[in-house]
Tab-separated table of C-alpha atoms in Angstrom:
chain	number	residue	atom	x	y	z
A	1	MET	CA	-0.062	0.052	-0.099
A	2	PRO	CA	1.354	3.472	-0.757
A	3	PRO	CA	2.411	5.749	2.288
A	4	LYS	CA	-0.302	7.810	3.576
A	5	ALA	CA	0.271	11.582	2.719
A	6	LYS	CA	1.057	13.767	5.727
A	7	GLN	CA	-1.756	16.107	6.609
A	8	GLN	CA	-0.713	19.745	7.044
A	9	VAL	CA	-2.063	21.377	10.184
A	10	GLU	CA	-2.115	25.057	10.213
A	11	ALA	CA	-0.918	26.731	13.566
A	12	VAL	CA	-3.780	28.929	14.706
A	13	SER	CA	-2.656	31.490	16.831
A	14	LEU	CA	-5.278	32.891	19.296
A	15	GLY	CA	-4.886	36.565	20.925
A	16	PRO	CA	-3.225	39.466	19.255
A	17	GLN	CA	0.150	39.527	17.609
A	18	VAL	CA	2.748	40.178	20.289
A	19	ARG	CA	6.072	41.150	19.882
A	20	GLU	CA	8.820	40.194	22.234
A	21	GLY	CA	8.814	42.357	25.318
A	22	GLU	CA	5.700	44.092	24.506
A	23	VAL	CA	2.590	44.291	26.942
A	24	VAL	CA	-0.642	43.994	25.632
A	25	PHE	CA	-3.477	45.404	27.444
A	26	GLY	CA	-7.142	44.270	27.850
A	27	VAL	CA	-10.066	45.528	29.704
A	28	ALA	CA	-11.613	43.777	32.666
A	29	HIS	CA	-15.165	44.725	33.571
A	30	ILE	CA	-15.965	43.801	36.999
A	31	TYR	CA	-19.693	44.048	37.809
A	32	ALA	CA	-20.160	43.204	41.296
A	33	SER	CA	-23.631	43.213	42.624
A	34	PHE	CA	-25.154	41.486	45.937
A	35	ASN	CA	-26.294	38.594	43.974
A	36	ASP	CA	-23.332	37.815	41.804
A	37	THR	CA	-19.896	38.907	40.588
A	38	PHE	CA	-18.970	39.125	36.671
A	39	VAL	CA	-15.497	39.144	35.452
A	40	HIS	CA	-15.782	39.999	31.779
A	41	VAL	CA	-12.351	40.534	29.761
A	42	THR	CA	-12.585	42.335	26.317
A	43	ASP	CA	-10.070	43.983	23.948
A	44	LEU	CA	-9.465	47.601	24.342
A	45	SER	CA	-12.412	48.487	21.806
A	46	GLY	CA	-14.843	46.419	24.147
A	47	ARG	CA	-16.041	44.903	20.887
A	48	GLU	CA	-14.373	41.426	21.331
A	49	THR	CA	-14.893	39.223	24.274
A	50	ILE	CA	-11.859	37.269	25.413
A	51	MET	CA	-13.435	35.589	28.464
A	52	ARG	CA	-16.396	35.963	30.783
A	53	VAL	CA	-16.702	34.261	34.271
A	54	THR	CA	-19.112	34.500	36.758
A	55	GLY	CA	-19.030	33.676	40.592
A	56	GLY	CA	-22.195	31.508	40.014
A	57	MET	CA	-20.132	29.533	37.671
A	58	LYS	CA	-17.524	28.498	40.414
A	59	VAL	CA	-19.725	27.754	43.428
A	60	LYS	CA	-22.913	25.429	43.716
A	61	ALA	CA	-24.843	27.344	46.354
A	62	ASP	CA	-27.052	30.229	45.293
A	63	ARG	CA	-26.087	32.223	48.558
A	64	ASP	CA	-22.249	31.867	47.638
A	65	GLU	CA	-22.421	33.480	44.070
A	66	SER	CA	-21.477	36.958	45.124
A	67	SER	CA	-19.025	35.764	47.894
A	68	PRO	CA	-15.399	36.944	47.835
A	69	TYR	CA	-14.210	33.434	47.486
A	70	ALA	CA	-16.447	32.765	44.182
A	71	ALA	CA	-15.103	36.303	42.835
A	72	MET	CA	-11.646	35.245	43.523
A	73	LEU	CA	-11.894	31.874	41.722
A	74	ALA	CA	-13.582	33.567	38.569
A	75	ALA	CA	-10.722	36.186	38.225
A	76	GLN	CA	-8.088	33.294	38.571
A	77	ASP	CA	-9.675	31.619	35.473
A	78	VAL	CA	-9.879	34.820	33.666
A	79	ALA	CA	-6.256	35.797	34.330
A	80	ALA	CA	-4.990	32.203	33.377
A	81	ARG	CA	-6.951	32.760	30.020
A	82	CYS	CA	-5.453	36.164	29.493
A	83	LYS	CA	-2.051	34.654	29.917
A	84	GLU	CA	-2.629	32.042	27.399
A	85	LEU	CA	-3.510	34.586	24.751
A	86	GLY	CA	-0.596	36.862	25.491
A	87	ILE	CA	-2.421	39.658	27.342
A	88	GLY	CA	-0.352	40.585	30.259
A	89	ALA	CA	-1.972	43.801	31.568
A	90	LEU	CA	-5.614	44.959	32.376
A	91	HIS	CA	-7.561	48.365	32.733
A	92	ILE	CA	-10.233	47.863	35.256
A	93	LYS	CA	-13.657	49.149	34.901
A	94	LEU	CA	-15.439	48.407	38.248
A	95	ARG	CA	-19.306	48.831	38.275
A	96	ALA	CA	-21.915	48.343	41.012
A	97	THR	CA	-25.771	47.963	40.281
A	98	GLY	CA	-26.275	51.700	40.086
A	99	GLY	CA	-29.372	53.449	38.415
A	100	THR	CA	-31.927	53.759	40.946
A	101	LYS	CA	-30.540	51.054	43.305
A	102	THR	CA	-27.126	50.986	45.248
A	103	ARG	CA	-24.106	52.365	44.122
A	104	THR	CA	-21.889	50.386	46.373
A	105	PRO	CA	-20.075	47.514	44.754
A	106	GLY	CA	-20.872	44.037	46.033
A	107	PRO	CA	-18.426	42.016	48.075
A	108	GLY	CA	-16.736	40.125	45.412
A	109	ALA	CA	-15.345	43.448	43.791
A	110	GLN	CA	-12.224	43.780	45.902
A	111	SER	CA	-11.784	39.950	45.771
A	112	ALA	CA	-11.739	39.828	42.198
A	113	LEU	CA	-9.411	42.841	41.547
A	114	ARG	CA	-6.876	41.520	44.118
A	115	ALA	CA	-7.077	37.991	42.433
A	116	LEU	CA	-6.099	39.503	39.182
A	117	ALA	CA	-3.227	41.255	40.556
A	118	ARG	CA	-1.964	38.201	42.373
A	119	SER	CA	-2.268	36.223	39.364
A	120	GLY	CA	0.566	38.207	37.588
A	121	MET	CA	-1.531	40.526	35.773
A	122	LYS	CA	-0.434	43.979	35.638
A	123	ILE	CA	-3.077	46.492	36.565
A	124	GLY	CA	-3.609	49.790	34.529
A	125	ARG	CA	-6.329	52.343	35.035
A	126	ILE	CA	-9.036	51.490	37.479
A	127	GLU	CA	-12.359	53.380	36.799
A	128	ALA	CA	-15.563	53.078	38.812
A	129	LYS	CA	-18.288	53.095	36.473
A	130	GLN	CA	-21.717	53.866	37.805
A	131	GLN	CA	-24.971	53.891	35.817
A	132	VAL	CA	-26.781	57.031	36.671
A	133	GLU	CA	-29.839	57.718	34.715
A	134	ALA	CA	-30.004	61.181	33.243
A	135	VAL	CA	-33.156	62.382	33.978
A	136	SER	CA	-34.172	65.827	32.811
A	137	LEU	CA	-37.183	67.437	34.805
A	138	GLY	CA	-39.221	70.489	33.756
A	139	PRO	CA	-39.846	72.033	30.210
A	140	GLN	CA	-36.906	72.279	27.822
A	141	VAL	CA	-35.728	75.758	28.221
A	142	ARG	CA	-33.623	77.848	25.734
A	143	GLU	CA	-31.047	80.339	27.122
A	144	GLY	CA	-32.604	83.550	28.329
A	145	GLU	CA	-36.424	81.961	27.939
A	146	VAL	CA	-38.720	82.549	30.602
A	147	VAL	CA	-41.122	79.776	31.280
A	148	PHE	CA	-44.377	80.417	32.908
A	149	GLY	CA	-46.349	78.308	35.446
A	150	VAL	CA	-49.820	78.812	37.088
A	151	ALA	CA	-49.831	79.033	41.010
A	152	HIS	CA	-53.220	78.456	42.332
A	153	ILE	CA	-53.429	80.024	45.901
A	154	TYR	CA	-56.339	78.724	47.789
A	155	ALA	CA	-56.563	80.779	51.033
A	156	SER	CA	-59.196	80.044	53.523
A	157	PHE	CA	-59.403	80.708	57.451
A	158	ASN	CA	-58.143	77.082	58.079
A	159	ASP	CA	-55.173	76.752	55.791
A	160	THR	CA	-53.443	78.213	53.047
A	161	PHE	CA	-52.531	75.842	49.732
A	162	VAL	CA	-49.880	77.015	47.017
A	163	HIS	CA	-50.264	74.669	44.160
A	164	VAL	CA	-48.327	75.218	41.012
A	165	THR	CA	-48.895	73.536	37.752
A	166	ASP	CA	-48.107	74.050	34.215
A	167	LEU	CA	-50.021	76.210	31.979
A	168	SER	CA	-52.706	73.553	30.917
A	169	GLY	CA	-53.272	72.882	34.804
A	170	ARG	CA	-52.915	69.276	34.129
A	171	GLU	CA	-49.429	68.561	35.510
A	172	THR	CA	-48.779	69.393	39.119
A	173	ILE	CA	-45.368	70.783	39.558
A	174	MET	CA	-45.384	71.260	43.428
A	175	ARG	CA	-47.876	71.620	45.991
A	176	VAL	CA	-47.319	72.811	49.865
A	177	THR	CA	-49.951	73.732	52.267
A	178	GLY	CA	-49.373	75.974	55.419
A	179	GLY	CA	-50.073	72.940	57.536
A	180	MET	CA	-47.123	71.173	56.410
A	181	LYS	CA	-44.812	73.905	57.628
A	182	VAL	CA	-46.233	74.453	61.238
A	183	LYS	CA	-47.080	72.069	64.110
A	184	ALA	CA	-49.926	73.947	65.736
A	185	ASP	CA	-53.435	73.372	64.222
A	186	ARG	CA	-54.326	77.050	64.878
A	187	ASP	CA	-51.049	78.366	62.736
A	188	GLU	CA	-51.939	76.479	59.487
A	189	SER	CA	-53.958	79.454	58.137
A	190	SER	CA	-51.324	82.150	59.404
A	191	PRO	CA	-49.341	84.413	57.107
A	192	TYR	CA	-45.960	82.860	58.411
A	193	ALA	CA	-47.122	79.404	57.341
A	194	ALA	CA	-47.980	80.747	53.859
A	195	MET	CA	-44.763	82.649	53.478
A	196	LEU	CA	-42.900	79.402	54.315
A	197	ALA	CA	-45.025	77.305	51.828
A	198	ALA	CA	-44.598	79.728	49.104
A	199	GLN	CA	-40.788	79.909	49.720
A	200	ASP	CA	-40.547	76.256	49.149
A	201	VAL	CA	-42.729	76.238	45.868
A	202	ALA	CA	-40.589	78.896	44.594
A	203	ALA	CA	-37.354	77.112	45.095
A	204	ARG	CA	-38.577	74.006	43.450
A	205	CYS	CA	-39.815	76.075	40.511
A	206	LYS	CA	-36.281	77.565	40.096
A	207	GLU	CA	-34.908	73.862	40.097
A	208	LEU	CA	-37.255	72.856	37.182
A	209	GLY	CA	-36.394	76.049	35.115
A	210	ILE	CA	-39.760	77.871	35.933
A	211	GLY	CA	-38.961	81.606	36.284
A	212	ALA	CA	-42.502	83.296	36.240
A	213	LEU	CA	-46.009	82.509	37.756
A	214	HIS	CA	-49.497	83.571	36.720
A	215	ILE	CA	-51.344	83.753	39.929
A	216	LYS	CA	-54.876	82.324	40.355
A	217	LEU	CA	-56.251	83.562	44.047
A	218	ARG	CA	-59.335	81.926	45.614
A	219	ALA	CA	-61.146	82.170	48.730
A	220	THR	CA	-63.671	79.627	50.143
A	221	GLY	CA	-66.387	81.080	47.814
A	222	GLY	CA	-69.746	79.608	47.253
A	223	THR	CA	-72.228	80.444	49.888
A	224	LYS	CA	-69.255	81.065	52.249
A	225	THR	CA	-67.068	83.949	52.634
A	226	ARG	CA	-65.559	85.344	49.522
A	227	THR	CA	-62.799	86.969	51.468
A	228	PRO	CA	-59.331	85.517	51.151
A	229	GLY	CA	-57.753	84.142	54.351
A	230	PRO	CA	-54.874	85.528	56.083
A	231	GLY	CA	-52.035	83.666	54.315
A	232	ALA	CA	-53.152	85.032	50.684
A	233	GLN	CA	-51.290	88.374	50.532
A	234	SER	CA	-48.210	86.755	52.378
A	235	ALA	CA	-47.973	83.737	49.966
A	236	LEU	CA	-48.119	86.050	47.012
A	237	ARG	CA	-45.505	88.549	48.459
A	238	ALA	CA	-43.135	85.491	49.493
A	239	LEU	CA	-43.325	84.211	45.682
A	240	ALA	CA	-42.441	87.582	44.467
A	241	ARG	CA	-39.383	88.119	46.903
A	242	SER	CA	-38.119	84.838	46.213
A	243	GLY	CA	-37.279	85.937	42.575
A	244	MET	CA	-40.361	84.624	40.513
A	245	LYS	CA	-41.780	87.010	38.143
A	246	ILE	CA	-45.466	87.700	38.528
A	247	GLY	CA	-47.790	87.665	35.494
A	248	ARG	CA	-51.455	87.937	35.779
A	249	ILE	CA	-53.143	87.974	38.923
A	250	GLU	CA	-56.721	86.643	38.919
A	251	ASP	CA	-59.578	85.977	41.552
A	252	VAL	CA	-61.008	82.479	40.684
A	253	THR	CA	-63.310	82.607	44.005
A	254	PRO	CA	-66.573	80.353	43.167
A	255	ILE	CA	-69.653	82.752	43.180
A	256	PRO	CA	-73.207	81.278	43.194
A	257	THR	CA	-75.502	82.359	40.141
A	258	ASP	CA	-78.587	80.947	41.505
A	259	CYS	CA	-80.740	81.040	44.468
A	260	THR	CA	-78.368	78.588	46.596
A	261	ARG	CA	-79.330	78.870	50.075
A	262	ARG	CA	-76.665	79.281	52.597
A	263	LYS	CA	-76.703	76.840	55.494
A	264	CYS	CA	-77.744	77.512	59.260
A	265	GLY	CA	-80.803	79.527	60.223
A	266	ARG	CA	-81.552	82.918	59.124
A	267	ARG	CA	-79.941	85.798	61.054
A	268	GLY	CA	-81.844	89.132	62.090
A	269	ARG	CA	-85.320	90.332	62.427
A	270	ARG	CA	-87.688	88.798	60.060
A	271	LEU	CA	-89.759	91.280	57.953
């Protein structure tokens, strides 16, 4: 039988082409939550994954997935793989859960970082990456533009409400009452409580980019008194002194237009 032809096997080199003495960097993304620890190594661009190991892949019990021991084992596996591929140094990107949750890294963060360094990997930059959602509140305002809101001031003889909405009245921006600023019940309708409520409202409006207010002033009305309570003037004055521009001032006290009878008996002499 003729001798078998030798098969040529191509040598496949994994990892980057490295010159002698050159140090190749990768990026280790360490995501440490209180449920698990992820050690994810990519190239510098972040597009190509080199290896990813989690603490849950190294332990059996669910409660140990986020432990420092599991994170150490995961980091050791990652470091060994990086050495095989000729990667000798790592930049670190450390991340906690972030967002609306905790910004403190889990218990495996330090352990994973320490294990990478002890496995012979050189450590470059260490960057703490926090995911913070950029939430823009209030209207989109151009530079120099004045945005108006509407301040509904309801001043009775029991309390004073300062309620700011947008121009349509559908969206509430802030509402503070005199009773929220004082402890004694008898002080809820006082000018001092109304002033404190208006100052809080003005500060919130400035945070949201609202610089001017139309005023809608209301007393109890109906079959009761049409005179605003003692906090009305004080609230209006406090808004103006807090730097808010005042637009239209309108009295919106409800007035009955029919023969609505006032409650309680008739006073005075019957004719």
